[in-house]
Amino acid sequence: MPMYKVKPVSPADIKIDLPTCMYKLPNIHAQGMNCGEHALQNGEVDPALKALEERQDEVLRRLYELKATVDGLAKTVTTPDADLDASTLSRGPAESVFRATADLDSLLGKDLGALRDIVINANPAHPPLSLLVLHALLCQRYQVLSSVHVHSSVSAVPPPLLSCLGPRHIDSYARQRFQLGFTLIWKDVSKLQMKFNTQSMYPIEGEANVARFLFRLLSAEPQDPVLATQMDCWIDTAVFQLAEGGSKERAVTLRSLNSALGRSPWLLGQEFSLADIVCACCVLRAGQTTSAPANVQRWLQSCQNLGHFDCVYPLLQ
Amino acid sequence: MQYRAGEEEQQAQSKKALKKQQKEAEKAAKKAEKQAKLAAEQQEADEDDFAKDRYGICPMVQSQQKLDRALVRVQDLTPEKAEQQIWVRARIHTSRAKGKQCFLVLRHQQFTVQALLAVGDRASKQMVKFAANLTKESIIDVEAVVKKVEQKIESCSQQDVELHVERIFVISQSEARLPLQLEDAVRPEGEGDEEGRATVNQDTRLDNRVIDLRTTTSQAIFRLQSGVCQLFRDTLINKGFVEIQTPKIISAASEGGANVFTVSYFKTSAYLAQSPQLYKQMCICADFDKVFCVGPVFRAEDSNTHRHLTEFVGLDIEMAFNYHYHEVIDSITDTMVQIFKGLRDRFQTEIQMVNKQYPSEPFKFLEPTLRLEYKEAVAMLKAAGVEMGDEEDLSTPNEKLLGRLVKDKYDTDFYVLDKYPLAVRPFYTMPDPNNPKYSNSYDMFMRGEEILSGAQRVHDAQLLTERAMHHGIDLEKIKAYIDSFRYGAPPHAGGGIGLERVTMLYLGLHNVRQTSMFPRDPKRLTP
């Protein structure tokens, strides 16, 4: 006989109104629970759970497909020349760069018999180094008529900036012999600006965005979307953290550059790309390249060896 | 009965006569009263005028004496001269009497200063009254003490000082009724309409040009124009050009027979030169290599537009080149850029003054100057929706649209359009070597309007004869011209600008008559 007896506080068989909510847990106070518990502990799955899981997978897959279709649609609507449908992509090897000459008509619009002139307005206090590298690359692919002008809003510009696009082409008096025009105007602007076809195109602002546009003219964009995203990521890192960030952010970026370059000769792997151009220019502009990590220094040297960066070094003094 | 009537008449007469007499008496009384009052005032005046010899109207300056007096210019009246007693000669811009004080604003060219004359121990009531009654625009000599002011006088150009007048004399009096008020002439158009105040229209200004030119805006415009001419000369002299003078009375029309003035020349007639074209070229053939000339140009065009005058000042350049006419284009555009830079750097005060009455965007340009080809311009216009043939000349609205498109893309108000179609150019233009439909000719535009038309000239007598025949020109009339190329002529090119048009477009004004001092057009021959 127990010493103390406590009177039951509540009757044992209360009628509980079970709520009809989404999830139902098995009653932990009920009998006959042991076999279920064991099953779970053994790794066998309760068939009800399995059905639930299957249903969830089905829903998620349908959701993913829907999202992919919408993304594809959005791309075809906003960028007429985008032919990439994200839902049908597969991880292929990155296309080798700089081999194909792009079809300028498809990229820049129909040739109406006039020189297609790309106009870039830049502030002489912040010369766009990556655009100069891209200009050198464009000159290798096409016949480019380059000219440098000083706008009346600027009173004087140091001589290296006037000759940054190289010597004047001998045939520069005959504009229609050239496929592309590259006009650089040193002007008192707050943000770098590119104008091409003012009737149908809004001006593009920001050195990184103009760099992306010019890179597309070289048709050397990586076709693999993962690589393309990585390239964009590196470009944004370079612009926002290397160029515009504080010394802490710069140090962090240099470290991540260092580790990325430890794995491969270029940032995106085996091929030189826009990411290397923009990052290298930002690193060079920030200065103190001698104190940069080892991989970064090796990579800068490789960039220089390519020859495209020759136009940049005279402007760094 | 007669007697009765006569009596009534007499009575009536005497009534009338009485009334008449009464009226006359009243009149006389009033007159006497007035005279008495005047006499009393006069006496008062004569009594109290202790400052009689410190003001008055000077006898006309006929160089009676040579006064060794230094006159200070209004623009030199600054706080540094505080407490100094100086003489100033200026015009009366405004005068306002307020009880015992008279406020005058004295003006010299663009500069104004406030002057104060108050009744006191130095000035009498009569002197203040005299000053208040002086007519506007009169030229006066004032002796005054320069005083610093605590609160800036916003309405004058000399804001930190004011003059306390000691003596005031009139050198040249102006008539009381002015044909136009200077304040109205300087008022911006919009402000006039808004506040219901008057502005002066162009014809009134031009009819009374002497007064209109006194306004600050006009002073600024013509000083800037003088700067344009000066910079043109200086830049070209530095480039090794020689200034030449060409005859304006010539025997044959140079540009075409239609738009030329005829003058009677003893027993025959002659023409006024439409351009120094022929003579510039002859100078090149005479081995002067690089020449320019500044002189009047007469065009008898019956156009009443905002940009045409029958007589204007032409600034013309002609230059021999080595191998390509672009050498000349580069030289001309560099000259224009140097002019623009000179104006931008040294005439900002004048530009701001003009902008107060005629606001406009500052003039933008590129260095080196932008050069587009005619084909590119046609492509740009077609892309903007204009329908035109490849070899058609640009109409004025198309030129303006092109100017806006170029401004949009390159942000410049000045550019060169090269390689015009041959069909729309004069007979002495050299055809393009690679494409016979085009020519080595160019036009330069400022704010979308053409300011210069130039080309490489044909320097071969035979080709010139062919081209003249092709254009149906009488060879006899231009024999002397063609002859000058028969004895060895260097390849050369050139062009000419109009001084008034360039000034108008640089400042963003809308009528060339604003930049011509005494303009001439089909409807105006005076002043």
PDB file of C-alpha atoms in Angstrom, chain B residues 293-404:
ATOM      1  CA  CYS B 293      41.275  88.660 -94.059  1.00  0.00           C
ATOM      2  CA  VAL B 294      38.705  90.501 -91.977  1.00  0.00           C
ATOM      3  CA  GLY B 295      36.334  92.714 -93.902  1.00  0.00           C
ATOM      4  CA  PRO B 296      32.744  93.405 -94.948  1.00  0.00           C
ATOM      5  CA  VAL B 297      30.839  90.975 -97.135  1.00  0.00           C
ATOM      6  CA  PHE B 298      27.771  92.079 -99.151  1.00  0.00           C
ATOM      7  CA  ARG B 299      25.000  89.621 -99.990  1.00  0.00           C
ATOM      8  CA  ALA B 300      21.916  90.922-101.762  1.00  0.00           C
ATOM      9  CA  GLU B 301      19.731  88.092-100.502  1.00  0.00           C
ATOM     10  CA  ASP B 302      16.152  89.043 -99.986  1.00  0.00           C
ATOM     11  CA  SER B 303      15.903  86.857 -96.864  1.00  0.00           C
ATOM     12  CA  ASN B 304      14.309  88.223 -93.755  1.00  0.00           C
ATOM     13  CA  THR B 305      15.438  85.527 -91.363  1.00  0.00           C
ATOM     14  CA  HIS B 306      16.949  85.581 -87.930  1.00  0.00           C
ATOM     15  CA  ARG B 307      20.387  84.862 -89.279  1.00  0.00           C
ATOM     16  CA  HIS B 308      20.774  86.771 -92.539  1.00  0.00           C
ATOM     17  CA  LEU B 309      22.135  90.275 -93.018  1.00  0.00           C
ATOM     18  CA  THR B 310      22.864  92.028 -96.288  1.00  0.00           C
ATOM     19  CA  GLU B 311      26.163  93.281 -94.949  1.00  0.00           C
ATOM     20  CA  PHE B 312      28.236  91.482 -92.360  1.00  0.00           C
ATOM     21  CA  VAL B 313      31.862  91.078 -91.274  1.00  0.00           C
ATOM     22  CA  GLY B 314      33.543  88.065 -92.810  1.00  0.00           C
ATOM     23  CA  LEU B 315      36.551  86.352 -91.231  1.00  0.00           C
ATOM     24  CA  ASP B 316      38.099  84.369 -94.070  1.00  0.00           C
ATOM     25  CA  ILE B 317      40.989  81.888 -94.135  1.00  0.00           C
ATOM     26  CA  GLU B 318      42.839  80.316 -97.045  1.00  0.00           C
ATOM     27  CA  MET B 319      45.794  77.973 -96.725  1.00  0.00           C
ATOM     28  CA  ALA B 320      48.044  75.946 -99.019  1.00  0.00           C
ATOM     29  CA  PHE B 321      48.545  72.374 -97.816  1.00  0.00           C
ATOM     30  CA  ASN B 322      51.044  69.592 -98.454  1.00  0.00           C
ATOM     31  CA  TYR B 323      49.105  66.436 -99.287  1.00  0.00           C
ATOM     32  CA  HIS B 324      45.661  66.335 -97.773  1.00  0.00           C
ATOM     33  CA  TYR B 325      43.036  69.028 -97.202  1.00  0.00           C
ATOM     34  CA  HIS B 326      42.465  67.698 -93.693  1.00  0.00           C
ATOM     35  CA  GLU B 327      45.584  69.641 -92.769  1.00  0.00           C
ATOM     36  CA  VAL B 328      43.526  72.767 -93.428  1.00  0.00           C
ATOM     37  CA  ILE B 329      40.466  71.504 -91.548  1.00  0.00           C
ATOM     38  CA  ASP B 330      42.675  70.789 -88.544  1.00  0.00           C
ATOM     39  CA  SER B 331      44.089  74.299 -88.712  1.00  0.00           C
ATOM     40  CA  ILE B 332      40.688  75.954 -88.970  1.00  0.00           C
ATOM     41  CA  THR B 333      39.126  73.883 -86.197  1.00  0.00           C
ATOM     42  CA  ASP B 334      42.088  74.522 -83.964  1.00  0.00           C
ATOM     43  CA  THR B 335      41.640  78.257 -84.543  1.00  0.00           C
ATOM     44  CA  MET B 336      37.956  78.005 -83.616  1.00  0.00           C
ATOM     45  CA  VAL B 337      38.788  76.010 -80.487  1.00  0.00           C
ATOM     46  CA  GLN B 338      41.348  78.602 -79.438  1.00  0.00           C
ATOM     47  CA  ILE B 339      38.690  81.296 -79.896  1.00  0.00           C
ATOM     48  CA  PHE B 340      36.209  79.348 -77.777  1.00  0.00           C
ATOM     49  CA  LYS B 341      38.784  78.715 -75.096  1.00  0.00           C
ATOM     50  CA  GLY B 342      39.787  82.363 -75.046  1.00  0.00           C
ATOM     51  CA  LEU B 343      36.188  83.437 -74.652  1.00  0.00           C
ATOM     52  CA  ARG B 344      35.556  80.847 -71.967  1.00  0.00           C
ATOM     53  CA  ASP B 345      38.604  81.863 -69.956  1.00  0.00           C
ATOM     54  CA  ARG B 346      38.681  85.646 -70.387  1.00  0.00           C
ATOM     55  CA  PHE B 347      35.157  86.837 -71.033  1.00  0.00           C
ATOM     56  CA  GLN B 348      33.130  85.105 -68.335  1.00  0.00           C
ATOM     57  CA  THR B 349      31.913  88.437 -66.911  1.00  0.00           C
ATOM     58  CA  GLU B 350      30.489  89.427 -70.286  1.00  0.00           C
ATOM     59  CA  ILE B 351      28.941  85.996 -70.864  1.00  0.00           C
ATOM     60  CA  GLN B 352      27.215  86.122 -67.453  1.00  0.00           C
ATOM     61  CA  MET B 353      25.937  89.623 -68.133  1.00  0.00           C
ATOM     62  CA  VAL B 354      24.362  88.564 -71.405  1.00  0.00           C
ATOM     63  CA  ASN B 355      22.898  85.489 -69.758  1.00  0.00           C
ATOM     64  CA  LYS B 356      21.049  87.658 -67.255  1.00  0.00           C
ATOM     65  CA  GLN B 357      18.849  88.987 -70.006  1.00  0.00           C
ATOM     66  CA  TYR B 358      19.114  86.083 -72.444  1.00  0.00           C
ATOM     67  CA  PRO B 359      19.678  82.879 -70.487  1.00  0.00           C
ATOM     68  CA  SER B 360      21.248  80.052 -72.425  1.00  0.00           C
ATOM     69  CA  GLU B 361      23.291  76.892 -72.033  1.00  0.00           C
ATOM     70  CA  PRO B 362      27.062  77.427 -71.895  1.00  0.00           C
ATOM     71  CA  PHE B 363      28.817  76.612 -75.153  1.00  0.00           C
ATOM     72  CA  LYS B 364      30.446  73.173 -75.188  1.00  0.00           C
ATOM     73  CA  PHE B 365      33.097  71.873 -77.541  1.00  0.00           C
ATOM     74  CA  LEU B 366      35.660  69.078 -77.906  1.00  0.00           C
ATOM     75  CA  GLU B 367      39.354  69.330 -78.518  1.00  0.00           C
ATOM     76  CA  PRO B 368      40.356  68.130 -81.104  1.00  0.00           C
ATOM     77  CA  THR B 369      37.131  69.014 -82.880  1.00  0.00           C
ATOM     78  CA  LEU B 370      34.721  66.238 -83.749  1.00  0.00           C
ATOM     79  CA  ARG B 371      34.651  65.449 -87.474  1.00  0.00           C
ATOM     80  CA  LEU B 372      31.820  63.381 -88.910  1.00  0.00           C
ATOM     81  CA  GLU B 373      31.303  62.353 -92.509  1.00  0.00           C
ATOM     82  CA  TYR B 374      28.240  63.277 -94.527  1.00  0.00           C
ATOM     83  CA  LYS B 375      27.257  59.614 -94.827  1.00  0.00           C
ATOM     84  CA  GLU B 376      27.294  59.249 -91.057  1.00  0.00           C
ATOM     85  CA  ALA B 377      25.083  62.304 -90.720  1.00  0.00           C
ATOM     86  CA  VAL B 378      22.592  60.873 -93.230  1.00  0.00           C
ATOM     87  CA  ALA B 379      22.622  57.562 -91.325  1.00  0.00           C
ATOM     88  CA  MET B 380      21.988  59.359 -88.021  1.00  0.00           C
ATOM     89  CA  LEU B 381      19.129  61.335 -89.545  1.00  0.00           C
ATOM     90  CA  LYS B 382      17.618  58.227 -91.110  1.00  0.00           C
ATOM     91  CA  ALA B 383      17.831  56.426 -87.782  1.00  0.00           C
ATOM     92  CA  ALA B 384      15.937  59.347 -86.275  1.00  0.00           C
ATOM     93  CA  GLY B 385      13.179  58.933 -88.815  1.00  0.00           C
ATOM     94  CA  VAL B 386      14.076  61.544 -91.448  1.00  0.00           C
ATOM     95  CA  GLU B 387      13.629  60.531 -95.072  1.00  0.00           C
ATOM     96  CA  MET B 388      16.273  61.940 -97.333  1.00  0.00           C
ATOM     97  CA  GLY B 389      18.392  60.923-100.302  1.00  0.00           C
ATOM     98  CA  ASP B 390      22.082  60.150 -99.899  1.00  0.00           C
ATOM     99  CA  GLU B 391      23.098  63.045-102.113  1.00  0.00           C
ATOM    100  CA  GLU B 392      20.538  65.549-100.981  1.00  0.00           C
ATOM    101  CA  ASP B 393      21.644  68.753 -99.305  1.00  0.00           C
ATOM    102  CA  LEU B 394      20.732  69.199 -95.648  1.00  0.00           C
ATOM    103  CA  SER B 395      17.739  71.454 -95.113  1.00  0.00           C
ATOM    104  CA  THR B 396      17.797  73.890 -92.190  1.00  0.00           C
ATOM    105  CA  PRO B 397      15.473  71.794 -89.983  1.00  0.00           C
ATOM    106  CA  ASN B 398      17.601  68.741 -90.726  1.00  0.00           C
ATOM    107  CA  GLU B 399      20.727  70.652 -89.799  1.00  0.00           C
ATOM    108  CA  LYS B 400      19.118  71.619 -86.493  1.00  0.00           C
ATOM    109  CA  LEU B 401      18.029  68.051 -85.821  1.00  0.00           C
ATOM    110  CA  LEU B 402      21.489  66.784 -86.665  1.00  0.00           C
ATOM    111  CA  GLY B 403      22.918  69.328 -84.246  1.00  0.00           C
ATOM    112  CA  ARG B 404      20.672  67.966 -81.505  1.00  0.00           C
TER     113      ARG B 404
END
